[in-house]
JSON list of C-alpha atoms and ligand atoms in Angstrom, two decimals:
[
{"chain": "A", "resi": 9, "resn": "MET", "atom": "CA", "xyz": [222.35, 43.25, 40.68]},
{"chain": "A", "resi": 10, "resn": "VAL", "atom": "CA", "xyz": [223.42, 44.95, 37.45]},
{"chain": "A", "resi": 11, "resn": "LEU", "atom": "CA", "xyz": [222.86, 43.34, 34.04]},
{"chain": "A", "resi": 12, "resn": "GLU", "atom": "CA", "xyz": [224.19, 44.60, 30.75]},
{"chain": "A", "resi": 13, "resn": "THR", "atom": "CA", "xyz": [223.39, 44.22, 27.04]},
{"chain": "A", "resi": 14, "resn": "ASN", "atom": "CA", "xyz": [224.87, 45.98, 24.00]},
{"chain": "A", "resi": 15, "resn": "ARG", "atom": "CA", "xyz": [222.85, 49.15, 24.41]},
{"chain": "A", "resi": 16, "resn": "ILE", "atom": "CA", "xyz": [221.34, 48.85, 27.88]},
{"chain": "A", "resi": 17, "resn": "ILE", "atom": "CA", "xyz": [222.24, 48.63, 31.56]},
{"chain": "A", "resi": 18, "resn": "LEU", "atom": "CA", "xyz": [219.64, 47.07, 33.84]},
{"chain": "A", "resi": 19, "resn": "ARG", "atom": "CA", "xyz": [220.08, 48.17, 37.44]},
{"chain": "A", "resi": 20, "resn": "ASN", "atom": "CA", "xyz": [217.93, 48.81, 40.51]},
{"chain": "A", "resi": 21, "resn": "PHE", "atom": "CA", "xyz": [216.06, 52.11, 40.68]},
{"chain": "A", "resi": 22, "resn": "ASN", "atom": "CA", "xyz": [217.17, 54.93, 42.98]},
{"chain": "A", "resi": 23, "resn": "GLU", "atom": "CA", "xyz": [215.74, 58.29, 44.08]},
{"chain": "A", "resi": 24, "resn": "GLN", "atom": "CA", "xyz": [217.61, 60.18, 41.33]},
{"chain": "A", "resi": 25, "resn": "ASP", "atom": "CA", "xyz": [215.47, 58.40, 38.70]},
{"chain": "A", "resi": 26, "resn": "LEU", "atom": "CA", "xyz": [212.31, 60.36, 39.53]},
{"chain": "A", "resi": 27, "resn": "ASP", "atom": "CA", "xyz": [212.48, 62.86, 36.63]},
{"chain": "A", "resi": 28, "resn": "ASP", "atom": "CA", "xyz": [213.16, 60.18, 34.02]},
{"chain": "A", "resi": 29, "resn": "LEU", "atom": "CA", "xyz": [210.38, 57.95, 35.36]},
{"chain": "A", "resi": 30, "resn": "PHE", "atom": "CA", "xyz": [207.89, 60.83, 35.43]},
{"chain": "A", "resi": 31, "resn": "GLU", "atom": "CA", "xyz": [208.87, 61.79, 31.87]},
{"chain": "A", "resi": 32, "resn": "TYR", "atom": "CA", "xyz": [207.89, 58.46, 30.33]},
{"chain": "A", "resi": 33, "resn": "ALA", "atom": "CA", "xyz": [205.06, 57.60, 32.75]},
{"chain": "A", "resi": 34, "resn": "GLN", "atom": "CA", "xyz": [203.11, 60.74, 31.78]},
{"chain": "A", "resi": 35, "resn": "VAL", "atom": "CA", "xyz": [202.63, 59.54, 28.23]},
{"chain": "A", "resi": 36, "resn": "GLU", "atom": "CA", "xyz": [199.19, 58.00, 27.87]},
{"chain": "A", "resi": 37, "resn": "GLU", "atom": "CA", "xyz": [200.04, 55.16, 25.48]},
{"chain": "A", "resi": 38, "resn": "VAL", "atom": "CA", "xyz": [202.78, 53.89, 27.78]},
{"chain": "A", "resi": 39, "resn": "GLY", "atom": "CA", "xyz": [200.54, 53.31, 30.82]},
{"chain": "A", "resi": 40, "resn": "LEU", "atom": "CA", "xyz": [197.45, 52.43, 28.84]},
{"chain": "A", "resi": 41, "resn": "ASN", "atom": "CA", "xyz": [199.14, 49.50, 27.13]},
{"chain": "A", "resi": 42, "resn": "ALA", "atom": "CA", "xyz": [200.46, 48.26, 30.45]},
{"chain": "A", "resi": 43, "resn": "GLY", "atom": "CA", "xyz": [197.13, 48.71, 32.25]},
{"chain": "A", "resi": 44, "resn": "TRP", "atom": "CA", "xyz": [197.85, 51.72, 34.47]},
{"chain": "A", "resi": 45, "resn": "MET", "atom": "CA", "xyz": [196.81, 55.35, 34.48]},
{"chain": "A", "resi": 46, "resn": "PRO", "atom": "CA", "xyz": [199.31, 57.85, 33.09]},
{"chain": "A", "resi": 47, "resn": "HIS", "atom": "CA", "xyz": [200.98, 59.83, 35.85]},
{"chain": "A", "resi": 48, "resn": "ILE", "atom": "CA", "xyz": [199.67, 63.38, 36.20]},
{"chain": "A", "resi": 49, "resn": "THR", "atom": "CA", "xyz": [201.89, 64.53, 39.05]},
{"chain": "A", "resi": 50, "resn": "LYS", "atom": "CA", "xyz": [205.44, 63.78, 40.10]},
{"chain": "A", "resi": 51, "resn": "GLU", "atom": "CA", "xyz": [204.03, 62.62, 43.44]},
{"chain": "A", "resi": 52, "resn": "GLU", "atom": "CA", "xyz": [202.41, 59.64, 41.69]},
{"chain": "A", "resi": 53, "resn": "SER", "atom": "CA", "xyz": [205.74, 58.75, 40.09]},
{"chain": "A", "resi": 54, "resn": "LYS", "atom": "CA", "xyz": [207.40, 59.07, 43.49]},
{"chain": "A", "resi": 55, "resn": "LEU", "atom": "CA", "xyz": [205.06, 56.45, 44.99]},
{"chain": "A", "resi": 56, "resn": "ILE", "atom": "CA", "xyz": [205.77, 54.06, 42.13]},
{"chain": "A", "resi": 57, "resn": "LEU", "atom": "CA", "xyz": [209.51, 54.79, 42.31]},
{"chain": "A", "resi": 58, "resn": "ASN", "atom": "CA", "xyz": [209.49, 53.86, 46.02]},
{"chain": "A", "resi": 59, "resn": "MET", "atom": "CA", "xyz": [207.83, 50.56, 45.17]},
{"chain": "A", "resi": 60, "resn": "PHE", "atom": "CA", "xyz": [210.44, 49.94, 42.47]},
{"chain": "A", "resi": 61, "resn": "ILE", "atom": "CA", "xyz": [213.31, 50.78, 44.83]},
{"chain": "A", "resi": 62, "resn": "ASN", "atom": "CA", "xyz": [212.00, 48.21, 47.31]},
{"chain": "A", "resi": 63, "resn": "SER", "atom": "CA", "xyz": [211.53, 45.47, 44.73]},
{"chain": "A", "resi": 64, "resn": "ALA", "atom": "CA", "xyz": [214.65, 43.36, 44.20]},
{"chain": "A", "resi": 65, "resn": "ASN", "atom": "CA", "xyz": [213.57, 42.14, 40.77]},
{"chain": "A", "resi": 66, "resn": "THR", "atom": "CA", "xyz": [212.52, 45.46, 39.28]},
{"chain": "A", "resi": 67, "resn": "PHE", "atom": "CA", "xyz": [215.17, 46.99, 37.03]},
{"chain": "A", "resi": 68, "resn": "ALA", "atom": "CA", "xyz": [215.58, 50.45, 35.57]},
{"chain": "A", "resi": 69, "resn": "ILE", "atom": "CA", "xyz": [216.34, 50.34, 31.86]},
{"chain": "A", "resi": 70, "resn": "VAL", "atom": "CA", "xyz": [219.26, 52.72, 31.32]},
{"chain": "A", "resi": 71, "resn": "TYR", "atom": "CA", "xyz": [219.99, 53.66, 27.71]},
{"chain": "A", "resi": 72, "resn": "LYS", "atom": "CA", "xyz": [223.79, 53.74, 27.67]},
{"chain": "A", "resi": 73, "resn": "GLU", "atom": "CA", "xyz": [224.07, 56.26, 24.83]},
{"chain": "A", "resi": 74, "resn": "LYS", "atom": "CA", "xyz": [222.17, 58.89, 26.85]},
{"chain": "A", "resi": 75, "resn": "ASN", "atom": "CA", "xyz": [222.77, 57.63, 30.38]},
{"chain": "A", "resi": 76, "resn": "LYS", "atom": "CA", "xyz": [219.03, 57.97, 30.92]},
{"chain": "A", "resi": 77, "resn": "VAL", "atom": "CA", "xyz": [216.33, 55.76, 32.45]},
{"chain": "A", "resi": 78, "resn": "ILE", "atom": "CA", "xyz": [213.91, 54.97, 29.62]},
{"chain": "A", "resi": 79, "resn": "GLY", "atom": "CA", "xyz": [211.74, 52.25, 31.16]},
{"chain": "A", "resi": 80, "resn": "SER", "atom": "CA", "xyz": [211.41, 49.42, 33.61]},
{"chain": "A", "resi": 81, "resn": "ILE", "atom": "CA", "xyz": [211.40, 45.64, 33.52]},
{"chain": "A", "resi": 82, "resn": "SER", "atom": "CA", "xyz": [210.47, 43.32, 36.36]},
{"chain": "A", "resi": 83, "resn": "LEU", "atom": "CA", "xyz": [209.93, 39.75, 37.46]},
{"chain": "A", "resi": 84, "resn": "GLU", "atom": "CA", "xyz": [207.12, 39.87, 40.00]},
{"chain": "A", "resi": 85, "resn": "LYS", "atom": "CA", "xyz": [204.93, 37.39, 41.91]},
{"chain": "A", "resi": 86, "resn": "ASP", "atom": "CA", "xyz": [203.13, 35.12, 39.45]},
{"chain": "A", "resi": 87, "resn": "HIS", "atom": "CA", "xyz": [199.47, 35.04, 40.42]},
{"chain": "A", "resi": 88, "resn": "ILE", "atom": "CA", "xyz": [198.68, 32.73, 37.51]},
{"chain": "A", "resi": 89, "resn": "ARG", "atom": "CA", "xyz": [200.87, 29.95, 38.94]},
{"chain": "A", "resi": 90, "resn": "PRO", "atom": "CA", "xyz": [200.52, 30.07, 42.74]},
{"chain": "A", "resi": 91, "resn": "GLY", "atom": "CA", "xyz": [203.07, 27.98, 44.63]},
{"chain": "A", "resi": 92, "resn": "VAL", "atom": "CA", "xyz": [205.16, 27.36, 41.52]},
{"chain": "A", "resi": 93, "resn": "ASN", "atom": "CA", "xyz": [208.78, 28.49, 41.17]},
{"chain": "A", "resi": 94, "resn": "SER", "atom": "CA", "xyz": [207.68, 31.09, 38.67]},
{"chain": "A", "resi": 95, "resn": "LYS", "atom": "CA", "xyz": [207.66, 34.86, 38.06]},
{"chain": "A", "resi": 96, "resn": "TYR", "atom": "CA", "xyz": [205.51, 37.21, 36.03]},
{"chain": "A", "resi": 97, "resn": "LEU", "atom": "CA", "xyz": [207.38, 39.39, 33.55]},
{"chain": "A", "resi": 98, "resn": "GLY", "atom": "CA", "xyz": [206.33, 43.02, 33.05]},
{"chain": "A", "resi": 99, "resn": "TYR", "atom": "CA", "xyz": [207.92, 45.88, 31.12]},
{"chain": "A", "resi": 100, "resn": "VAL", "atom": "CA", "xyz": [207.40, 49.38, 29.77]},
{"chain": "A", "resi": 101, "resn": "LEU", "atom": "CA", "xyz": [209.55, 51.61, 27.60]},
{"chain": "A", "resi": 102, "resn": "SER", "atom": "CA", "xyz": [209.47, 55.36, 26.98]},
{"chain": "A", "resi": 103, "resn": "LYS", "atom": "CA", "xyz": [207.57, 56.03, 23.75]},
{"chain": "A", "resi": 104, "resn": "ASP", "atom": "CA", "xyz": [210.57, 57.95, 22.36]},
{"chain": "A", "resi": 105, "resn": "TYR", "atom": "CA", "xyz": [212.47, 54.64, 22.12]},
{"chain": "A", "resi": 106, "resn": "TRP", "atom": "CA", "xyz": [209.86, 52.27, 20.69]},
{"chain": "A", "resi": 107, "resn": "GLY", "atom": "CA", "xyz": [210.67, 50.22, 17.61]},
{"chain": "A", "resi": 108, "resn": "LEU", "atom": "CA", "xyz": [214.45, 50.02, 18.08]},
{"chain": "A", "resi": 109, "resn": "GLY", "atom": "CA", "xyz": [214.48, 46.46, 19.38]},
{"chain": "A", "resi": 110, "resn": "LEU", "atom": "CA", "xyz": [215.44, 47.66, 22.85]},
{"chain": "A", "resi": 111, "resn": "MET", "atom": "CA", "xyz": [212.79, 45.77, 24.82]},
{"chain": "A", "resi": 112, "resn": "THR", "atom": "CA", "xyz": [213.55, 42.52, 23.03]},
{"chain": "A", "resi": 113, "resn": "GLU", "atom": "CA", "xyz": [217.20, 43.03, 24.06]},
{"chain": "A", "resi": 114, "resn": "CYS", "atom": "CA", "xyz": [216.14, 43.64, 27.70]},
{"chain": "A", "resi": 115, "resn": "VAL", "atom": "CA", "xyz": [213.72, 40.70, 27.88]},
{"chain": "A", "resi": 116, "resn": "LYS", "atom": "CA", "xyz": [216.33, 38.25, 26.59]},
{"chain": "A", "resi": 117, "resn": "LYS", "atom": "CA", "xyz": [218.72, 39.40, 29.33]},
{"chain": "A", "resi": 118, "resn": "ILE", "atom": "CA", "xyz": [216.07, 39.24, 32.06]},
{"chain": "A", "resi": 119, "resn": "LEU", "atom": "CA", "xyz": [215.14, 35.70, 30.99]},
{"chain": "A", "resi": 120, "resn": "GLU", "atom": "CA", "xyz": [218.77, 34.67, 31.45]},
{"chain": "A", "resi": 121, "resn": "TYR", "atom": "CA", "xyz": [218.68, 36.29, 34.91]},
{"chain": "A", "resi": 122, "resn": "GLY", "atom": "CA", "xyz": [215.38, 34.59, 35.79]},
{"chain": "A", "resi": 123, "resn": "PHE", "atom": "CA", "xyz": [216.43, 31.11, 34.75]},
{"chain": "A", "resi": 124, "resn": "PHE", "atom": "CA", "xyz": [220.10, 31.10, 35.73]},
{"chain": "A", "resi": 125, "resn": "ILE", "atom": "CA", "xyz": [220.34, 33.49, 38.70]},
{"chain": "A", "resi": 126, "resn": "LEU", "atom": "CA", "xyz": [216.88, 33.13, 40.25]},
{"chain": "A", "resi": 127, "resn": "ASN", "atom": "CA", "xyz": [216.71, 29.52, 39.07]},
{"chain": "A", "resi": 128, "resn": "LEU", "atom": "CA", "xyz": [213.06, 29.79, 38.04]},
{"chain": "A", "resi": 129, "resn": "ASP", "atom": "CA", "xyz": [211.25, 26.87, 36.42]},
{"chain": "A", "resi": 130, "resn": "ILE", "atom": "CA", "xyz": [208.92, 28.98, 34.31]},
{"chain": "A", "resi": 131, "resn": "ILE", "atom": "CA", "xyz": [208.17, 32.63, 33.46]},
{"chain": "A", "resi": 132, "resn": "THR", "atom": "CA", "xyz": [204.72, 34.00, 32.60]},
{"chain": "A", "resi": 133, "resn": "VAL", "atom": "CA", "xyz": [203.99, 37.07, 30.48]},
{"chain": "A", "resi": 134, "resn": "SER", "atom": "CA", "xyz": [200.89, 38.62, 28.94]},
{"chain": "A", "resi": 135, "resn": "HIS", "atom": "CA", "xyz": [199.76, 41.44, 26.68]},
{"chain": "A", "resi": 136, "resn": "PHE", "atom": "CA", "xyz": [196.44, 43.07, 25.86]},
{"chain": "A", "resi": 137, "resn": "LYS", "atom": "CA", "xyz": [195.18, 41.60, 22.61]},
{"chain": "A", "resi": 138, "resn": "GLU", "atom": "CA", "xyz": [195.68, 44.72, 20.51]},
{"chain": "A", "resi": 139, "resn": "ASN", "atom": "CA", "xyz": [199.19, 45.45, 21.82]},
{"chain": "A", "resi": 140, "resn": "ILE", "atom": "CA", "xyz": [200.99, 44.04, 18.77]},
{"chain": "A", "resi": 141, "resn": "ARG", "atom": "CA", "xyz": [204.36, 45.57, 19.70]},
{"chain": "A", "resi": 142, "resn": "SER", "atom": "CA", "xyz": [204.39, 43.65, 22.97]},
{"chain": "A", "resi": 143, "resn": "LYS", "atom": "CA", "xyz": [203.14, 40.53, 21.21]},
{"chain": "A", "resi": 144, "resn": "ARG", "atom": "CA", "xyz": [206.13, 40.72, 18.86]},
{"chain": "A", "resi": 145, "resn": "VAL", "atom": "CA", "xyz": [208.57, 41.16, 21.75]},
{"chain": "A", "resi": 146, "resn": "ILE", "atom": "CA", "xyz": [207.07, 38.09, 23.44]},
{"chain": "A", "resi": 147, "resn": "GLU", "atom": "CA", "xyz": [207.21, 36.01, 20.26]},
{"chain": "A", "resi": 148, "resn": "LYS", "atom": "CA", "xyz": [210.77, 37.09, 19.43]},
{"chain": "A", "resi": 149, "resn": "CYS", "atom": "CA", "xyz": [211.84, 35.94, 22.89]},
{"chain": "A", "resi": 150, "resn": "GLY", "atom": "CA", "xyz": [210.45, 32.43, 22.33]},
{"chain": "A", "resi": 151, "resn": "PHE", "atom": "CA", "xyz": [207.43, 32.41, 24.66]},
{"chain": "A", "resi": 152, "resn": "VAL", "atom": "CA", "xyz": [204.71, 29.81, 24.05]},
{"chain": "A", "resi": 153, "resn": "TYR", "atom": "CA", "xyz": [201.13, 31.08, 23.65]},
{"chain": "A", "resi": 154, "resn": "GLU", "atom": "CA", "xyz": [198.73, 29.57, 26.19]},
{"chain": "A", "resi": 155, "resn": "GLY", "atom": "CA", "xyz": [195.42, 31.25, 25.45]},
{"chain": "A", "resi": 156, "resn": "THR", "atom": "CA", "xyz": [193.42, 34.43, 25.83]},
{"chain": "A", "resi": 157, "resn": "LEU", "atom": "CA", "xyz": [191.47, 35.47, 28.90]},
{"chain": "A", "resi": 158, "resn": "ARG", "atom": "CA", "xyz": [188.61, 37.35, 27.33]},
{"chain": "A", "resi": 159, "resn": "LYS", "atom": "CA", "xyz": [187.35, 40.55, 29.01]},
{"chain": "A", "resi": 160, "resn": "SER", "atom": "CA", "xyz": [189.64, 39.87, 31.95]},
{"chain": "A", "resi": 161, "resn": "SER", "atom": "CA", "xyz": [191.14, 43.32, 32.55]},
{"chain": "A", "resi": 162, "resn": "LEU", "atom": "CA", "xyz": [189.07, 46.36, 33.41]},
{"chain": "A", "resi": 163, "resn": "LEU", "atom": "CA", "xyz": [191.09, 49.50, 32.76]},
{"chain": "A", "resi": 164, "resn": "TYR", "atom": "CA", "xyz": [190.95, 52.82, 34.61]},
{"chain": "A", "resi": 165, "resn": "ASN", "atom": "CA", "xyz": [189.12, 54.36, 31.63]},
{"chain": "A", "resi": 166, "resn": "GLY", "atom": "CA", "xyz": [186.37, 51.74, 31.77]},
{"chain": "A", "resi": 167, "resn": "THR", "atom": "CA", "xyz": [187.48, 49.64, 28.78]},
{"chain": "A", "resi": 168, "resn": "LEU", "atom": "CA", "xyz": [187.51, 45.87, 29.06]},
{"chain": "A", "resi": 169, "resn": "LYS", "atom": "CA", "xyz": [190.53, 44.15, 27.59]},
{"chain": "A", "resi": 170, "resn": "ASP", "atom": "CA", "xyz": [191.29, 40.62, 26.45]},
{"chain": "A", "resi": 171, "resn": "LYS", "atom": "CA", "xyz": [194.60, 39.38, 27.86]},
{"chain": "A", "resi": 172, "resn": "CYS", "atom": "CA", "xyz": [196.81, 36.98, 25.89]},
{"chain": "A", "resi": 173, "resn": "LEU", "atom": "CA", "xyz": [198.89, 34.69, 28.10]},
{"chain": "A", "resi": 174, "resn": "TYR", "atom": "CA", "xyz": [202.25, 33.08, 27.37]},
{"chain": "A", "resi": 175, "resn": "SER", "atom": "CA", "xyz": [204.96, 31.23, 29.24]},
{"chain": "A", "resi": 176, "resn": "LEU", "atom": "CA", "xyz": [208.48, 29.95, 28.76]},
{"chain": "A", "resi": 177, "resn": "ASP", "atom": "CA", "xyz": [210.07, 27.21, 30.82]},
{"chain": "A", "resi": 178, "resn": "LYS", "atom": "CA", "xyz": [213.75, 26.76, 31.56]},
{"chain": "A", "resi": 179, "resn": "ILE", "atom": "CA", "xyz": [214.21, 23.82, 29.19]},
{"chain": "A", "resi": 180, "resn": "GLU", "atom": "CA", "xyz": [212.61, 25.70, 26.30]},
{"chain": "A", "resi": 181, "resn": "PHE", "atom": "CA", "xyz": [214.80, 28.71, 27.02]},
{"chain": "A", "resi": 182, "resn": "ILE", "atom": "CA", "xyz": [217.95, 26.58, 27.04]},
{"chain": "A", "resi": 183, "resn": "ASN", "atom": "CA", "xyz": [216.92, 24.84, 23.80]},
{"chain": "A", "resi": 184, "resn": "ASN", "atom": "CA", "xyz": [216.17, 28.16, 22.08]},
{"chain": "A", "resi": 185, "resn": "ASN", "atom": "CA", "xyz": [219.50, 29.75, 22.99]},
{"chain": "B", "resi": 6, "resn": "LIG", "atom": "C1", "xyz": [205.69, 46.97, 24.07]},
{"chain": "B", "resi": 6, "resn": "LIG", "atom": "C2", "xyz": [207.02, 47.71, 24.12]},
{"chain": "B", "resi": 6, "resn": "LIG", "atom": "C3", "xyz": [207.71, 47.37, 25.40]},
{"chain": "B", "resi": 6, "resn": "LIG", "atom": "C4", "xyz": [207.84, 47.28, 22.92]},
{"chain": "B", "resi": 6, "resn": "LIG", "atom": "O1", "xyz": [209.15, 47.76, 23.06]},
{"chain": "B", "resi": 6, "resn": "LIG", "atom": "P1", "xyz": [210.10, 48.02, 21.78]},
{"chain": "B", "resi": 6, "resn": "LIG", "atom": "O2", "xyz": [211.47, 48.24, 22.25]},
{"chain": "B", "resi": 6, "resn": "LIG", "atom": "O3", "xyz": [209.47, 49.04, 20.94]},
{"chain": "B", "resi": 6, "resn": "LIG", "atom": "O4", "xyz": [209.99, 46.59, 21.09]},
{"chain": "B", "resi": 6, "resn": "LIG", "atom": "P2", "xyz": [210.91, 46.06, 19.93]},
{"chain": "B", "resi": 6, "resn": "LIG", "atom": "O5", "xyz": [211.44, 47.22, 19.14]},
{"chain": "B", "resi": 6, "resn": "LIG", "atom": "O6", "xyz": [211.88, 45.09, 20.51]},
{"chain": "B", "resi": 6, "resn": "LIG", "atom": "O7", "xyz": [209.85, 45.27, 19.06]},
{"chain": "B", "resi": 6, "resn": "LIG", "atom": "C5", "xyz": [208.67, 45.90, 18.62]},
{"chain": "B", "resi": 6, "resn": "LIG", "atom": "C6", "xyz": [208.01, 45.10, 17.53]},
{"chain": "B", "resi": 6, "resn": "LIG", "atom": "O8", "xyz": [206.77, 45.75, 17.21]},
{"chain": "B", "resi": 6, "resn": "LIG", "atom": "C7", "xyz": [206.77, 46.03, 15.83]},
{"chain": "B", "resi": 6, "resn": "LIG", "atom": "N1", "xyz": [206.07, 47.31, 15.60]},
{"chain": "B", "resi": 6, "resn": "LIG", "atom": "C8", "xyz": [206.57, 48.54, 15.57]},
{"chain": "B", "resi": 6, "resn": "LIG", "atom": "N2", "xyz": [205.61, 49.43, 15.30]},
{"chain": "B", "resi": 6, "resn": "LIG", "atom": "C9", "xyz": [204.47, 48.72, 15.18]},
{"chain": "B", "resi": 6, "resn": "LIG", "atom": "C10", "xyz": [203.12, 49.09, 14.90]},
{"chain": "B", "resi": 6, "resn": "LIG", "atom": "N3", "xyz": [202.75, 50.34, 14.72]},
{"chain": "B", "resi": 6, "resn": "LIG", "atom": "N4", "xyz": [202.21, 48.10, 14.87]},
{"chain": "B", "resi": 6, "resn": "LIG", "atom": "C11", "xyz": [202.57, 46.84, 15.07]},
{"chain": "B", "resi": 6, "resn": "LIG", "atom": "N5", "xyz": [203.83, 46.43, 15.33]},
{"chain": "B", "resi": 6, "resn": "LIG", "atom": "C12", "xyz": [204.77, 47.38, 15.39]},
{"chain": "B", "resi": 6, "resn": "LIG", "atom": "C13", "xyz": [208.21, 46.16, 15.44]},
{"chain": "B", "resi": 6, "resn": "LIG", "atom": "O9", "xyz": [208.34, 46.00, 14.05]},
{"chain": "B", "resi": 6, "resn": "LIG", "atom": "C14", "xyz": [208.84, 45.05, 16.26]},
{"chain": "B", "resi": 6, "resn": "LIG", "atom": "O10", "xyz": [208.59, 43.78, 15.71]},
{"chain": "B", "resi": 6, "resn": "LIG", "atom": "P3", "xyz": [209.58, 43.13, 14.60]},
{"chain": "B", "resi": 6, "resn": "LIG", "atom": "O11", "xyz": [210.93, 43.02, 15.25]},
{"chain": "B", "resi": 6, "resn": "LIG", "atom": "O12", "xyz": [208.94, 41.84, 14.30]},
{"chain": "B", "resi": 6, "resn": "LIG", "atom": "O13", "xyz": [209.65, 44.04, 13.44]},
{"chain": "B", "resi": 6, "resn": "LIG", "atom": "C15", "xyz": [206.79, 49.24, 24.05]},
{"chain": "B", "resi": 6, "resn": "LIG", "atom": "O14", "xyz": [206.08, 49.54, 22.88]},
{"chain": "B", "resi": 6, "resn": "LIG", "atom": "C16", "xyz": [206.06, 49.77, 25.25]},
{"chain": "B", "resi": 6, "resn": "LIG", "atom": "O15", "xyz": [206.65, 50.06, 26.29]},
{"chain": "B", "resi": 6, "resn": "LIG", "atom": "N6", "xyz": [204.73, 49.95, 25.15]},
{"chain": "B", "resi": 6, "resn": "LIG", "atom": "C17", "xyz": [203.92, 50.51, 26.23]},
{"chain": "B", "resi": 6, "resn": "LIG", "atom": "C18", "xyz": [203.88, 49.65, 27.46]},
{"chain": "B", "resi": 6, "resn": "LIG", "atom": "C19", "xyz": [203.58, 48.21, 27.15]},
{"chain": "B", "resi": 6, "resn": "LIG", "atom": "O16", "xyz": [202.89, 47.91, 26.20]},
{"chain": "B", "resi": 6, "resn": "LIG", "atom": "N7", "xyz": [204.12, 47.31, 27.97]},
{"chain": "B", "resi": 6, "resn": "LIG", "atom": "C20", "xyz": [203.91, 45.92, 27.79]},
{"chain": "B", "resi": 6, "resn": "LIG", "atom": "C21", "xyz": [202.70, 45.50, 28.48]},
{"chain": "B", "resi": 6, "resn": "LIG", "atom": "S1", "xyz": [202.34, 43.80, 28.08]}
]
């Protein structure tokens, strides 16, 4: 499946994406805000890339202007809503491209895919409390705040994070768009 926005192509990952993935995954603030350890070696990126390649709903974010993979966006199993026709949205973007509105553009497209191609009833998303950039993306895409799970995520560096939870259901998405 290939999805397209003004500035972005969303497509499945392939083995040629290793260098681009390693480039952005090495940067500490990228992983830290998403809850994973920055990649030190290309081997680590290779393991993640293989997972991405085998995941139907994980998309590489290709910046058209540079024909380069600058992040990932996925709809994965929703552990918050077991048994429900739901997915959990996750995303990261290379730090070089933050603040250009690119992730908001990607999330809006992936919501369309989730509700109209996968036919989901509801989509869950979360951010660590201090991750204001992600909070803004989530708000701009129309998600409804559900609450904060305090001290619910223990990071690799030993810090405990509060996680803010949101969701959007199909009807809300249709009404917002
Ligand atoms: C979160 C992330 C995906 C945002 O992507 P992005 O393309 O930069 O997002 P956008 O440009 O669409 O929106 C960013 C918003 O943050 C705001 N912002 C920018 N710099 C900021 C700062 N220093 N402090 C607070 N907000 C800031 C922008 O103004 C914008 O909001 P606005 O449209 O209301 O002005 C990106 O920063 C990222 O990949 N971070 C690391 C991984 C991560 O956090 N993943 C999400 C896990 S929940």
